[in-house]
Coordinates of C-alpha atoms in Angstrom, one line a residue:
X1 CA -77.1 87.4 -165.4
X2 CA -78.3 90.8 -164.4
X3 CA -80.5 89.3 -161.4
X4 CA -77.6 87.1 -160.0
X5 CA -75.7 90.3 -160.0
X6 CA -77.7 92.2 -157.8
X7 CA -78.5 89.3 -155.8
X8 CA -74.6 89.2 -155.1
X9 CA -74.3 92.8 -154.4
X10 CA -77.4 92.7 -151.8
X11 CA -75.9 89.8 -150.1
X12 CA -72.7 91.7 -150.2
X13 CA -74.1 95.1 -148.6
X14 CA -76.1 92.5 -146.1
X15 CA -73.0 91.1 -145.1
X16 CA -71.1 94.1 -144.5
X17 CA -74.0 95.5 -142.5
X18 CA -73.9 92.6 -140.4
X19 CA -70.3 92.6 -139.7
X20 CA -70.5 96.3 -138.8
X21 CA -72.9 95.8 -136.5
X22 CA -71.2 92.6 -134.6
X23 CA -68.0 94.6 -134.6
X24 CA -69.7 97.6 -132.9
X25 CA -71.1 95.4 -130.4
X26 CA -67.9 93.8 -129.4
X27 CA -66.5 97.3 -128.4
X28 CA -69.3 98.4 -126.0
X29 CA -69.0 98.5 -122.2
X30 CA -71.2 95.6 -120.9
X31 CA -74.9 95.9 -120.3
X32 CA -74.2 98.2 -117.6
X33 CA -71.7 101.0 -118.8
X34 CA -71.6 102.5 -115.4
X35 CA -70.9 99.8 -113.0
X36 CA -67.2 100.8 -112.1
X37 CA -65.9 103.1 -109.6
X38 CA -68.6 105.0 -107.4
X39 CA -67.4 108.8 -106.8
X40 CA -69.3 111.4 -104.7
X41 CA -69.2 115.0 -104.5
X42 CA -70.6 116.9 -101.3
X43 CA -70.8 120.5 -100.3
X44 CA -72.4 120.5 -97.2
X45 CA -73.2 124.5 -97.1
X46 CA -74.6 124.4 -100.6
X47 CA -71.8 125.6 -102.7
X48 CA -71.7 125.1 -106.5
X49 CA -69.1 122.7 -108.1
X50 CA -67.8 121.4 -111.7
X51 CA -66.4 118.0 -111.7
X52 CA -64.4 116.5 -114.2
X53 CA -63.2 112.9 -114.2
X54 CA -60.6 111.3 -116.8
X55 CA -60.5 107.5 -117.4
X56 CA -59.4 105.0 -119.9
X57 CA -61.3 105.0 -123.3
X58 CA -64.4 103.3 -123.5
X59 CA -67.4 103.0 -126.2
X60 CA -70.8 103.3 -124.6
X61 CA -73.6 103.0 -126.9
X62 CA -71.4 103.6 -130.0
X63 CA -70.0 106.8 -128.6
X64 CA -66.1 106.9 -127.7
X65 CA -65.4 108.6 -124.6
X66 CA -62.6 108.9 -122.0
X67 CA -64.0 111.6 -119.3
X68 CA -67.3 112.9 -117.8
X69 CA -68.4 116.0 -116.5
X70 CA -71.0 117.5 -114.0
X71 CA -71.8 120.6 -112.6
X72 CA -74.0 121.1 -109.6
X73 CA -74.5 122.2 -106.0
X74 CA -74.8 120.3 -102.6
X75 CA -74.4 116.8 -103.1
X76 CA -74.3 114.4 -106.2
X77 CA -73.1 110.9 -106.7
X78 CA -72.3 108.4 -109.5
X79 CA -70.4 105.9 -111.0
X80 CA -67.8 105.5 -113.8
X81 CA -67.5 103.0 -116.5
X82 CA -64.3 101.5 -115.5
X83 CA -61.8 100.7 -112.1
X84 CA -59.4 103.9 -112.8
X85 CA -60.0 107.4 -112.7
X86 CA -58.4 110.9 -112.2
X87 CA -61.3 113.3 -111.0
X88 CA -61.1 116.9 -110.4
X89 CA -63.7 119.2 -108.3
X90 CA -63.7 122.6 -108.6
X91 CA -65.6 125.2 -106.2
X92 CA -67.6 127.4 -108.9
X93 CA -69.4 129.3 -106.1
X94 CA -71.5 129.9 -103.0
X95 CA -70.5 129.3 -99.3
X96 CA -68.4 126.4 -97.5
X97 CA -66.1 123.9 -98.9
X98 CA -66.4 121.1 -101.7
X99 CA -65.4 117.4 -101.0
X100 CA -64.7 114.4 -103.4
X101 CA -64.6 110.9 -102.8
X102 CA -63.8 108.0 -105.0
X103 CA -64.1 104.6 -103.9
X104 CA -62.3 101.7 -105.5
X105 CA -62.2 97.7 -104.0
X106 CA -64.2 99.6 -100.8
X107 CA -61.6 102.2 -100.0
X108 CA -62.4 105.8 -100.6
X109 CA -59.8 108.1 -101.6
X110 CA -60.9 111.8 -100.8
X111 CA -60.0 115.4 -101.0
X112 CA -61.5 118.8 -100.6
X113 CA -61.5 122.4 -101.7
X114 CA -62.5 125.6 -100.1
X115 CA -60.8 128.3 -102.7
X116 CA -59.8 128.4 -106.1
X117 CA -57.4 125.6 -106.3
X118 CA -59.4 122.1 -107.4
X119 CA -59.3 119.1 -105.5
X120 CA -57.9 116.1 -107.3
X121 CA -58.2 112.2 -106.6
X122 CA -56.3 109.7 -108.8
X123 CA -57.5 106.1 -108.5
X124 CA -55.5 103.7 -110.8

C-alpha cells in the first residue's frame, strides 16, 4: 500500500511538471522572438540617445515583456517581437539630430529629434 501511494504521488508530480513545461512553451514567441518590425536609430554626428519601444505583451524564453529599451550613440538597429509598436527616441547628449525609423510591410515611418522633445513613431 505504501509503495503504491509513493508511485501515485511520483506519477502525479511528473505529470504536473510535464504539463507546466508544455503550457510554458505554448506561450513562447516562436523560434526567433525578434522577427517582427525592424527599427533603426541614427545620429550622424554621434549624438547619444535613449530608445524605448512598447508593444503587445509577449513571452520570450519564459519572460513576459511588452517593451524594450536601448541606449547608445551613433547608429543602432534591431527588430521587435511583433508587428506593432510605439517607439520613442530621446536625444540625451552630443551634437546633431537623432532619427528613428520603424518599418512595417516595407514602409518606413520615421521621426527625428534635435532637442529635448523626443521623436515618436507609432506603427499599428
